[in-house]
Amino acid sequence: MGEPFYDPAAMSEPLFTAEEQQRFDAGIAELLTHYPTDRKSAAMLPALRHLQSIKGWCPPEGMKQVAEKLETTVAHCYEVATFYVMFHTEKPGKYVIDVCTNLSCSLRGAEGLLGYLEQKLNTHAGTNGEKVFLRETECLASCGTAPCLQINEDHHENLTREKVDRLLEKLT
Amino acid sequence: MSVLTEKVMTRDWGKPGQPTLKGYKERGGYQQLKRVLDTLQPAQVTDEVKKSNLRGRGGAGFPTGLKWSFVPPLEKNNKPRYLAINADESEPGTAKDRYILELDPHLLLEGIAIACYALGAHACYIYSRGEFKFPSSVLDAAIAEAYADGVFGKKLMGKDFELNVYQVRGAGAYICGEETALLESLEGKKGWPRLKPPFPAVVGLFGCPTVVNNVETIASLPRIFEKGADWFSKLGAAKSGGTRLVTLSGSVLKPGTYEVSMDTSMRELIFDKEYGGGLPEGRSVKAVIPGGSSAPVLTADELEVKLEFDAFKPLHSMAGSGGVIVIDDATCIVRSIWRVARFYAEESCGQCTPCREGQPWMARLIRKIEEGRGELADLDTLMNVAQAIAPWPPIGLGNTICALGDAGALPVQSFVQKFRKEFEDHITRKGCPYGDKPWGAYGEFK
Ligand SMILES: Cc1cc2nc3c(=O)[nH]c(=O)nc-3n(C[C@H](O)[C@H](O)[C@H](O)COP(=O)(O)O)c2cc1C
Ligand code: SF4
Ligand code: FES
């Protein structure tokens, strides 16, 4: 017997409030209209994104509900959720900060930017903390406006120390 | 100097209200679609596209009309047809499609409608990069407007032709830009590329004939039908119609995204005042990656090349996705290629052994050399590993399921072949000659 994909005990708590459940159901129903009726599981990426937009991550109980609605298995949800880096299968820090350190950005100071953030936030890239989860990421299509980063998917480019200081002040 | 005589793709960028339906229509938007629907049969549309010499802007430069003509006729295969738009833009060095989404989304949508009419496709999925929060929101708004205005829906601009257009957002996997991985992802799976053949034009999304085209490719269509296929074809080079978007990044005074004539040379792009404006005082070009990080590197002696698809062939490199990365003479070559190698190691989907094992191996070897722990034998190993994935030159000898294998292996071989001395210097000095300042003219974060 291997490890179960999800922890049955964690599923005894209701995942959604009534309002969230309604939003979840309505969102999935709408997404399913975008696909042929015999291809419900094609909605996997948008469905997981929808789940994550409500809960901030993809909790096991949520993936179970996605699986039911898309008429597929929890293993399928898990396989997809772990393949794509934007899906969180563990609860991330309040602020996920992704810094591009690919070539064009590194030529414009990205390694220094990352070091500056590590020092100011007192963390190391790749460490998930309660408040921030600082990560190195790959090219974010801001190569001509480098260096750049994203905070919870909000994009910031042409960064300088001054700009970064201002961004960090807003993280409470 | 080959100047751009007229802006094509970027003509209306930044004009008031351009991202909205109203603004777009004020400048003649959706008129070409209307005319196409009223006056041309689908096959004639494809013929025009062939005549225009439009070539794919996603990386391979494949002739668009020819690709469309691979879709089997309905008598032979009566399954639904799909159009998939590749808006996954993730090739390091490339930032162009996002600006089409942000600044002129209806241009793409009008192009989509023209293409779907030609292909007999009643559904189009736009697969946009997961990280594109803002571009995706602009596109979503534009799609909603097009539905509300009766462009999309049961009747395409009133014609008896149903067309539905959906945006699907990716979730952070470079491999999903590869067209068959994109289709897998659209089917709700992890992005594992498919073996080809069969090609998507025959067996694509949900097993149906599917054309996958890049954003810039499809956004070119309204202009082709506005001014004519001949005009578009003449605008370009012998076998590449139109103008191109290029993203200039790295050690230049004015990095950014530019529309250029195919006749422009790499040197002009880097040094002309209109474009890059040259390098900062005292610095010179050491190397240029011409078409996104998977394109083999050029040296400072190879800058006369024109930015046209076929011009890169003799140099065994490619125009690719138009991402031009300039590396100046104060930058460490080993460190530069390490960043690239690390990327491909990270993004390999793991399906084929040479790529899954080889990309991380190359990244480790390069890092070892960069950190001064390398031996001369490591360079041979590095080349052997790269050659096992895809020997170079020329381009196109890859041993893996998809071209990500080549994308990682070719740059490494080109860097080592063209800058071998710098690798050897690292090994003999037991360290990086640039010390803790490997990133050249603009490498310091200020
Ligand atoms: C690893 C890999 C990544 C790719 N990424 C992209 C991409 O982000 N955007 C894109 O348009 N094409 C990308 N391509 C090229 C596509 O496979 C495909 O050729 C292209 O979307 C076809 O469109 P076009 O003919 O209009 O260029 C990639 C190819 C490979 C092998
Ligand atoms: S070449 Fe690499 S990315 Fe492409 S299918 Fe093989 S393992 Fe996956
Ligand atoms: S390399 Fe950083 S955004 Fe492209």
XYZ file of C-alpha atoms and ligand atoms in Angstrom:
661
model
C 0.000 0.000 0.000
C 1.338 3.405 -0.955
C 0.535 6.714 0.604
C -3.064 7.804 0.006
C -3.381 10.795 -2.303
C -5.398 12.605 0.279
C -5.846 12.452 4.005
C -9.332 11.112 4.809
C -9.294 12.784 8.237
C -8.758 16.195 6.681
C -11.936 15.697 4.723
C -14.281 15.605 7.667
C -14.233 19.419 7.902
C -16.463 21.104 5.341
C -14.252 22.762 2.775
C -16.492 25.550 1.577
C -18.894 27.954 3.240
C -22.362 27.889 1.677
C -21.513 30.943 -0.401
C -18.215 29.471 -1.563
C -19.880 26.201 -2.462
C -22.367 28.044 -4.601
C -19.628 30.002 -6.319
C -17.636 26.837 -6.888
C -20.606 24.965 -8.351
C -21.667 27.821 -10.596
C -18.126 28.344 -11.874
C -17.625 24.692 -12.727
C -21.025 24.504 -14.431
C -20.077 27.456 -16.628
C -16.675 25.956 -17.464
C -18.257 22.688 -18.527
C -20.225 24.513 -21.227
C -16.899 25.242 -22.962
C -16.251 21.580 -23.764
C -17.959 18.742 -25.621
C -20.320 16.948 -23.221
C -18.309 13.738 -23.368
C -15.092 15.617 -22.519
C -15.802 17.013 -19.078
C -12.347 16.194 -17.735
C -10.867 18.622 -20.287
C -11.932 21.401 -17.908
C -9.275 20.287 -15.405
C -6.941 23.286 -15.564
C -9.672 25.929 -15.409
C -11.446 23.945 -12.683
C -8.347 23.756 -10.489
C -7.698 27.439 -11.111
C -11.252 28.151 -10.023
C -10.814 26.075 -6.874
C -7.569 27.854 -6.100
C -9.147 31.266 -6.638
C -11.658 30.429 -3.896
C -9.454 28.628 -1.379
C -6.003 30.059 -2.171
C -4.732 26.557 -2.944
C -5.945 23.149 -4.108
C -6.910 21.282 -0.929
C -7.576 17.522 -1.190
C -11.283 17.843 -0.479
C -11.540 20.442 -3.234
C -9.801 18.172 -5.696
C -12.233 15.448 -4.757
C -15.118 17.729 -5.687
C -13.410 18.706 -8.933
C -12.978 15.018 -9.756
C -16.655 14.327 -9.155
C -17.853 17.213 -11.271
C -15.466 16.437 -14.103
C -16.267 12.728 -13.921
C -12.663 11.749 -13.401
C -10.439 10.469 -10.609
C -8.804 12.296 -7.722
C -5.515 10.844 -8.961
C -6.021 12.694 -12.250
C -6.562 15.975 -10.359
C -3.488 15.323 -8.293
C -1.387 14.458 -11.305
C -2.314 17.712 -13.015
C -2.062 19.837 -9.891
C 1.466 18.605 -9.205
C 2.642 18.927 -12.831
C 1.908 22.646 -13.119
C 3.852 24.960 -10.821
C 1.064 27.486 -10.444
C -1.145 25.041 -8.580
C -0.457 24.831 -4.875
C -1.070 21.430 -3.349
C 0.193 22.818 -0.054
C -1.076 25.984 1.454
C 1.375 28.715 0.391
C 2.441 31.794 2.338
C 0.174 34.795 2.148
C 2.371 36.360 -0.512
C 3.945 34.228 -3.208
C 6.784 36.225 -4.757
C 8.161 34.882 -8.025
C 11.371 36.461 -9.287
C 12.554 35.791 -12.813
C 16.247 34.912 -12.876
C 16.422 33.773 -16.460
C 19.057 35.157 -18.819
C 17.542 38.466 -19.959
C 16.654 39.377 -16.385
C 20.003 38.273 -14.989
C 21.673 40.576 -17.532
C 19.654 43.376 -15.906
C 20.392 42.586 -12.267
C 17.976 39.784 -11.358
C 20.467 37.886 -9.230
C 21.002 41.048 -7.211
C 17.261 41.573 -6.997
C 16.782 38.094 -5.589
C 19.569 38.630 -3.065
C 18.043 41.952 -2.062
C 14.672 40.299 -1.449
C 16.211 37.436 0.500
C 17.938 39.926 2.735
C 14.954 42.258 3.212
C 12.498 39.422 3.793
C 14.991 37.406 5.802
C 14.316 34.230 3.847
C 15.836 32.006 1.195
C 14.427 31.477 -2.255
C 12.420 28.260 -2.299
C 11.322 28.425 1.339
C 7.606 28.547 1.996
C 6.923 30.727 5.011
C 3.663 31.787 6.612
C 3.863 35.294 5.238
C 5.988 34.987 2.121
C 6.948 32.235 -0.232
C 9.858 33.598 -2.267
C 10.664 31.621 -5.400
C 12.956 31.856 -8.395
C 10.903 31.520 -11.520
C 11.485 31.374 -15.236
C 11.033 33.999 -17.934
C 7.822 35.988 -17.407
C 7.778 37.705 -20.807
C 9.230 40.925 -19.414
C 12.627 40.439 -20.944
C 12.615 43.902 -22.512
C 11.428 45.446 -19.241
C 13.669 43.490 -16.890
C 14.110 42.763 -14.063
C 10.681 41.653 -12.985
C 8.702 39.756 -10.392
C 5.160 38.752 -9.553
C 3.458 39.020 -6.194
C 0.451 36.704 -6.106
C 0.327 36.915 -9.895
C 0.451 40.716 -9.999
C 3.192 41.671 -12.344
C 5.895 44.296 -11.700
C 8.693 45.212 -14.096
C 11.620 47.599 -14.631
C 12.419 47.056 -10.981
C 14.819 49.139 -8.919
C 15.649 49.027 -5.222
C 13.334 51.938 -4.676
C 10.429 50.211 -6.441
C 11.000 47.001 -4.537
C 11.033 48.886 -1.236
C 7.662 50.384 -2.089
C 6.226 47.000 -3.049
C 7.442 45.406 0.146
C 5.894 48.138 2.272
C 2.512 47.042 1.016
C 2.930 43.472 2.216
C 1.268 43.435 5.589
C 19.516 51.357 -43.535
C 16.376 49.376 -43.975
C 13.717 51.296 -42.189
C 10.258 50.047 -41.542
C 8.214 51.916 -44.125
C 4.951 51.340 -42.356
C 3.866 49.799 -39.109
C 1.720 46.754 -39.610
C 1.192 44.823 -36.401
C 1.842 47.733 -34.067
C -0.020 50.343 -36.124
C -2.717 50.990 -33.570
C -0.970 50.080 -30.344
C -1.564 52.644 -27.674
C -4.253 54.567 -29.560
C -7.231 55.632 -27.440
C -9.615 52.779 -26.654
C -7.841 50.370 -28.985
C -8.257 47.350 -26.654
C -12.024 47.900 -26.644
C -14.453 46.933 -29.374
C -15.468 50.552 -29.857
C -11.932 51.796 -30.345
C -11.079 48.868 -32.567
C -14.112 49.427 -34.769
C -13.409 53.151 -35.051
C -10.217 52.232 -36.877
C -11.933 49.855 -39.255
C -11.967 46.805 -37.020
C -13.949 43.712 -38.078
C -14.394 45.134 -41.596
C -11.987 42.579 -43.015
C -13.871 39.737 -41.408
C -17.085 41.095 -42.850
C -15.589 41.336 -46.315
C -14.092 37.860 -46.124
C -17.420 36.377 -45.057
C -19.304 38.246 -47.780
C -16.985 37.710 -50.697
C -14.699 34.707 -50.214
C -15.169 30.960 -49.990
C -13.161 29.258 -47.203
C -10.740 27.707 -49.707
C -10.066 31.146 -51.195
C -9.134 32.442 -47.759
C -6.530 29.699 -47.409
C -5.222 30.488 -50.889
C -4.766 34.142 -49.973
C -2.885 33.176 -46.816
C -0.616 30.948 -48.885
C -0.018 33.778 -51.334
C 0.862 36.174 -48.530
C 3.840 34.024 -47.477
C 2.760 34.342 -43.869
C 4.952 32.167 -41.683
C 4.420 31.022 -38.125
C 5.712 33.391 -35.481
C 5.726 30.779 -32.706
C 9.210 29.517 -33.371
C 9.424 27.220 -36.364
C 8.471 29.709 -39.094
C 6.249 27.147 -40.782
C 4.184 28.502 -43.731
C 0.708 29.120 -42.308
C -1.390 28.495 -45.412
C 0.413 25.222 -46.015
C -0.267 24.120 -42.439
C -3.964 24.869 -42.885
C -4.070 22.835 -46.070
C -3.036 19.696 -44.135
C -6.473 19.607 -42.531
C -8.238 16.787 -44.407
C -11.357 17.644 -46.405
C -14.713 16.913 -44.767
C -15.404 14.067 -47.207
C -12.407 12.244 -45.791
C -12.794 13.178 -42.150
C -16.036 14.668 -40.909
C -15.053 15.248 -37.282
C -15.284 18.772 -35.879
C -12.300 21.037 -36.573
C -10.601 23.185 -33.985
C -8.331 26.171 -33.940
C -5.984 26.442 -30.967
C -4.153 29.693 -30.395
C -0.781 29.416 -28.771
C -0.574 32.317 -26.302
C 1.708 30.445 -23.945
C 4.638 32.780 -24.642
C 7.335 31.388 -22.364
C 10.454 31.111 -24.491
C 13.122 33.011 -22.523
C 13.826 36.309 -24.244
C 10.395 36.584 -25.822
C 7.822 39.233 -24.931
C 5.618 40.069 -27.894
C 2.363 38.109 -27.850
C 1.471 39.566 -24.481
C 1.473 43.051 -26.032
C -0.962 41.952 -28.740
C -3.257 40.667 -25.992
C -2.844 43.804 -23.913
C -2.900 46.454 -26.619
C -4.893 45.073 -29.540
C -6.849 41.964 -28.479
C -9.564 42.401 -31.102
C -6.947 42.180 -33.845
C -6.299 38.632 -32.648
C -10.020 37.909 -32.344
C -10.732 39.133 -35.855
C -7.875 36.968 -37.106
C -9.309 34.005 -35.233
C -12.686 34.455 -36.879
C -11.112 34.633 -40.342
C -9.030 31.516 -39.661
C -11.962 29.551 -38.229
C -14.064 30.415 -41.264
C -11.295 29.196 -43.578
C -10.837 25.988 -41.593
C -14.487 25.262 -40.941
C -13.764 25.345 -37.206
C -16.659 26.246 -34.937
C -14.645 26.421 -31.739
C -11.359 28.091 -30.904
C -9.417 27.731 -27.687
C -6.882 30.395 -26.847
C -4.329 28.815 -24.537
C -2.778 31.690 -22.655
C 0.080 31.607 -20.281
C -0.976 31.059 -16.665
C 1.110 33.969 -15.386
C -0.591 36.429 -17.780
C -3.084 37.831 -15.303
C -3.387 41.247 -16.892
C -3.184 40.260 -20.588
C -5.756 37.532 -19.940
C -8.142 39.946 -18.309
C -7.961 42.287 -21.305
C -8.546 39.366 -23.647
C -11.495 38.069 -21.612
C -13.118 41.484 -21.770
C -12.594 41.629 -25.526
C -14.098 38.159 -26.023
C -17.139 39.156 -23.979
C -17.560 42.289 -26.083
C -17.321 40.304 -29.313
C -20.067 37.979 -28.127
C -22.263 40.843 -26.985
C -21.821 42.568 -30.325
C -22.841 39.485 -32.305
C -19.413 38.843 -33.766
C -19.083 35.462 -32.048
C -21.856 33.048 -31.122
C -24.532 31.253 -33.120
C -23.998 33.466 -36.137
C -20.569 34.788 -36.975
C -21.320 38.456 -37.782
C -24.758 37.416 -38.968
C -23.514 34.652 -41.211
C -24.866 31.147 -40.788
C -21.656 29.936 -39.137
C -21.435 29.265 -35.412
C -18.215 30.269 -33.703
C -17.335 29.994 -30.035
C -14.076 31.315 -28.650
C -12.759 30.407 -25.216
C -9.685 31.416 -23.311
C -8.026 28.684 -21.293
C -5.262 29.721 -18.947
C -2.202 27.563 -18.498
C -0.617 27.005 -15.123
C 3.113 27.486 -15.400
C 4.671 24.829 -17.636
C 6.903 25.955 -20.505
C 6.426 22.630 -22.257
C 2.765 23.467 -22.897
C 3.929 25.902 -25.567
C 4.920 22.855 -27.634
C 1.864 22.315 -29.767
C 1.005 18.725 -28.833
C 1.659 19.347 -25.131
C -0.659 22.328 -25.504
C -3.355 20.036 -26.870
C -2.856 17.588 -23.996
C -3.172 20.470 -21.572
C -6.330 21.681 -23.316
C -7.688 18.178 -22.815
C -7.129 18.600 -19.093
C -3.959 16.588 -18.758
C -0.345 17.183 -17.835
C 1.650 18.599 -20.718
C 3.317 15.569 -22.222
C 4.076 16.070 -25.921
C 2.726 13.490 -28.336
C 4.678 11.469 -30.832
C 4.297 12.823 -34.357
C 2.956 11.801 -36.807
C 0.019 11.985 -36.732
C 0.208 15.773 -36.814
C -2.411 17.918 -35.080
C -3.886 18.973 -38.427
C -5.111 15.376 -38.738
C -5.372 14.144 -35.138
C -5.393 17.068 -32.735
C -7.685 18.215 -29.964
C -10.085 15.455 -28.832
C -8.807 13.382 -31.749
C -10.094 15.944 -34.273
C -8.264 17.935 -36.957
C -6.728 20.959 -35.236
C -4.598 23.850 -36.327
C -2.287 25.338 -33.717
C -1.053 28.848 -34.492
C 0.774 31.518 -32.582
C -0.909 34.790 -31.523
C 1.207 37.008 -33.787
C 0.609 34.693 -36.752
C -3.165 34.901 -36.471
C -3.180 38.598 -35.601
C -1.526 39.191 -38.994
C -4.612 38.014 -40.897
C -6.774 41.165 -40.747
C -3.935 43.190 -42.301
C -3.416 40.608 -45.049
C -7.065 40.906 -46.042
C -7.057 44.664 -45.675
C -4.145 45.349 -47.983
C -3.869 42.164 -49.966
C -1.723 39.071 -49.964
C 0.653 40.545 -52.542
C 1.276 43.610 -50.460
C 2.004 41.494 -47.398
C 4.278 39.180 -49.294
C 6.246 42.075 -50.866
C 6.627 43.740 -47.494
C 8.785 40.837 -46.355
C 11.655 38.824 -47.738
C 11.604 36.249 -50.528
C 9.745 33.578 -48.623
C 8.630 35.357 -45.451
C 5.778 37.811 -45.751
C 5.091 40.791 -43.526
C 7.062 42.428 -40.748
C 8.100 40.868 -37.437
C 7.909 41.626 -33.779
C 11.193 41.193 -31.978
C 12.012 41.525 -28.317
C 15.399 43.041 -27.685
C 16.822 42.378 -24.227
C 20.083 42.273 -22.322
C 22.984 44.702 -22.650
C 21.528 47.422 -24.887
C 20.600 51.008 -24.126
C 16.975 50.604 -25.181
C 15.639 47.116 -24.583
C 12.038 46.527 -25.635
C 9.685 45.053 -28.185
C 9.997 46.417 -31.727
C 8.328 45.862 -35.045
C 10.990 45.473 -37.709
C 11.222 44.919 -41.411
C 12.531 41.462 -42.396
C 15.243 43.383 -44.181
C 16.696 44.783 -40.971
C 19.996 43.291 -39.928
C 20.863 42.160 -36.440
C 23.471 44.904 -36.269
C 20.865 47.547 -37.107
C 18.475 46.184 -34.501
C 21.114 46.375 -31.811
C 22.754 49.668 -32.770
C 20.201 51.827 -34.549
C 18.721 54.736 -32.602
C 15.229 53.600 -33.581
C 15.807 50.304 -31.829
C 18.429 49.194 -29.323
C 20.602 52.301 -29.550
C 23.783 50.286 -29.036
C 25.622 49.281 -25.886
C 26.720 51.539 -23.071
C 30.012 53.449 -23.463
C 33.007 51.193 -23.542
C 31.128 47.924 -23.944
C 30.918 45.765 -27.045
C 28.913 42.770 -28.183
C 30.271 39.391 -27.176
C 27.363 37.178 -28.173
C 23.776 37.398 -29.359
C 21.034 34.834 -28.964
C 18.847 35.607 -31.983
C 15.523 33.830 -31.550
C 14.698 32.981 -27.956
C 16.999 31.025 -25.656
C 16.725 27.845 -27.715
C 18.371 29.444 -30.749
C 22.103 28.705 -31.165
C 24.222 31.725 -30.261
C 25.852 34.134 -32.726
C 29.199 35.847 -32.262
C 29.952 39.527 -32.813
C 31.123 38.574 -36.320
C 27.713 37.281 -37.339
C 25.609 40.403 -36.917
C 25.029 41.171 -40.585
C 22.354 38.492 -40.701
C 18.904 39.784 -41.666
C 16.038 39.209 -39.277
C 14.263 37.056 -41.793
C 13.366 33.402 -41.242
C 15.595 31.835 -43.889
C 18.618 34.052 -43.268
C 19.598 32.180 -40.115
C 19.926 28.802 -41.794
C 23.506 29.224 -43.054
C 24.487 30.155 -39.488
C 22.750 27.038 -38.156
C 20.604 29.159 -35.925
C 17.038 30.393 -36.183
C 14.758 33.396 -36.111
C 12.616 31.443 -33.652
C 10.281 33.490 -31.520
C 12.077 36.771 -32.134
C 13.715 37.010 -28.715
C 17.077 38.715 -29.261
C 19.323 38.626 -26.185
C 22.480 40.717 -26.309
C 25.406 39.654 -24.145
C 28.189 42.224 -23.710
C 31.920 41.681 -23.395
C 31.894 42.055 -19.602
C 29.492 39.145 -19.163
C 30.474 35.597 -18.308
C 29.533 33.194 -21.100
C 29.498 30.174 -18.816
C 27.185 31.816 -16.340
C 24.926 32.885 -19.221
C 24.518 29.398 -20.644
C 24.109 27.988 -17.138
C 20.935 30.053 -16.731
C 19.663 28.709 -20.038
C 20.599 25.093 -19.291
C 18.998 25.274 -15.858
C 15.778 26.418 -17.478
C 15.566 23.450 -19.834
C 16.506 21.073 -17.026
C 13.660 22.489 -14.992
C 11.142 22.381 -17.822
C 11.820 18.950 -19.360
C 8.609 16.980 -19.054
C 10.532 13.801 -18.266
C 9.112 11.591 -20.967
C 12.300 10.812 -22.918
C 15.478 9.608 -21.267
C 18.054 11.747 -23.147
C 16.168 14.929 -22.314
C 15.094 14.054 -18.777
C 18.574 12.920 -17.718
C 20.640 15.003 -20.115
C 19.321 18.515 -19.440
C 19.982 18.434 -15.663
C 23.323 16.758 -16.293
C 24.367 19.580 -18.620
C 23.224 22.178 -16.103
C 25.271 20.493 -13.342
C 28.386 20.270 -15.515
C 28.151 23.923 -16.531
C 27.665 24.970 -12.959
C 30.662 22.917 -11.917
C 32.788 24.701 -14.524
C 31.423 28.113 -13.585
C 32.253 27.504 -9.938
C 35.818 26.555 -10.778
C 35.475 22.870 -9.989
C 35.545 21.701 -13.589
C 38.069 19.613 -15.485
C 38.791 19.614 -19.199
C 37.147 16.190 -19.478
C 33.897 17.778 -18.272
C 33.731 19.797 -21.476
C 33.855 16.609 -23.528
C 31.195 15.016 -21.366
C 29.070 18.126 -21.743
C 29.302 17.944 -25.513
C 28.613 14.204 -25.532
C 25.510 14.585 -23.418
C 24.247 17.418 -25.610
C 24.924 15.457 -28.790
C 23.036 12.468 -27.456
C 19.944 14.675 -27.158
C 20.386 16.496 -30.463
C 23.682 16.879 -32.343
C 24.428 20.313 -33.820
C 24.978 21.612 -36.453
C 22.686 21.535 -38.350
C 19.348 22.061 -36.662
C 16.822 19.265 -36.793
C 18.679 16.096 -35.801
C 17.013 15.649 -32.388
C 16.515 12.230 -30.848
C 13.581 13.056 -28.615
C 9.793 13.181 -28.810
C 9.641 16.957 -28.951
C 11.921 19.852 -29.792
C 12.507 20.811 -26.159
C 15.333 18.317 -26.336
C 16.952 20.309 -29.149
C 16.050 23.581 -27.469
C 18.262 22.680 -24.526
C 21.032 20.848 -26.357
C 21.703 23.217 -29.266
C 22.490 26.354 -27.282
C 24.966 24.443 -25.112
C 26.843 23.098 -28.137
C 26.879 26.486 -29.821
C 28.231 28.202 -26.698
C 30.972 25.639 -26.191
C 31.949 25.558 -29.873
C 32.054 29.329 -30.259
C 33.417 30.301 -26.837
C 35.448 27.260 -25.887
C 38.334 29.354 -24.628
C 36.182 30.968 -21.991
C 35.080 27.586 -20.687
C 38.702 26.437 -20.616
C 39.734 29.607 -18.783
C 37.278 28.777 -16.022
C 38.793 25.324 -15.754
C 42.452 26.318 -15.798
C 41.978 29.302 -13.448
C 39.695 27.236 -11.234
C 37.131 29.981 -11.091
C 35.107 32.540 -12.983
C 37.327 35.257 -14.514
C 34.529 37.738 -13.776
C 34.510 36.916 -10.067
C 31.356 38.098 -8.357
C 30.423 40.392 -11.255
C 29.500 37.966 -14.031
C 26.581 39.893 -15.494
C 28.135 42.637 -17.545
C 27.122 46.224 -18.217
C 23.760 46.196 -16.476
C 24.230 43.243 -14.166
C 24.107 45.143 -10.919
C 20.744 45.629 -9.222
C 20.331 49.277 -8.391
C 9.420 23.433 -26.074
C 8.623 24.279 -27.026
C 7.984 25.423 -26.582
C 7.225 26.210 -27.435
N 6.629 27.328 -26.944
C 5.858 28.077 -27.766
C 5.175 29.221 -27.274
O 5.263 29.575 -26.093
N 4.401 29.927 -28.137
C 4.260 29.549 -29.446
O 3.519 30.190 -30.180
N 4.905 28.478 -29.938
C 5.684 27.730 -29.131
N 6.307 26.616 -29.638
C 6.083 26.257 -31.066
C 4.802 25.447 -31.195
O 5.080 24.072 -31.002
C 4.167 25.590 -32.562
O 5.120 25.339 -33.526
C 3.579 26.958 -32.825
O 2.682 27.330 -31.820
C 2.852 26.923 -34.157
O 2.345 28.198 -34.470
P 2.859 29.022 -35.730
O 2.923 28.063 -36.897
O 1.847 30.066 -35.895
O 4.204 29.519 -35.372
C 7.097 25.836 -28.791
C 7.756 24.696 -29.258
C 8.526 23.926 -28.384
C 9.207 22.706 -28.913
S 12.120 16.044 -25.410
Fe 12.014 16.505 -23.230
S 10.248 17.838 -23.019
Fe 10.046 16.857 -25.046
S 8.814 15.031 -24.680
Fe 10.942 14.389 -24.425
S 11.365 14.637 -22.192
Fe 9.497 15.778 -22.672
S 14.093 36.548 -18.820
Fe 13.027 37.422 -17.168
S 11.182 38.009 -18.056
Fe 12.186 37.024 -19.711
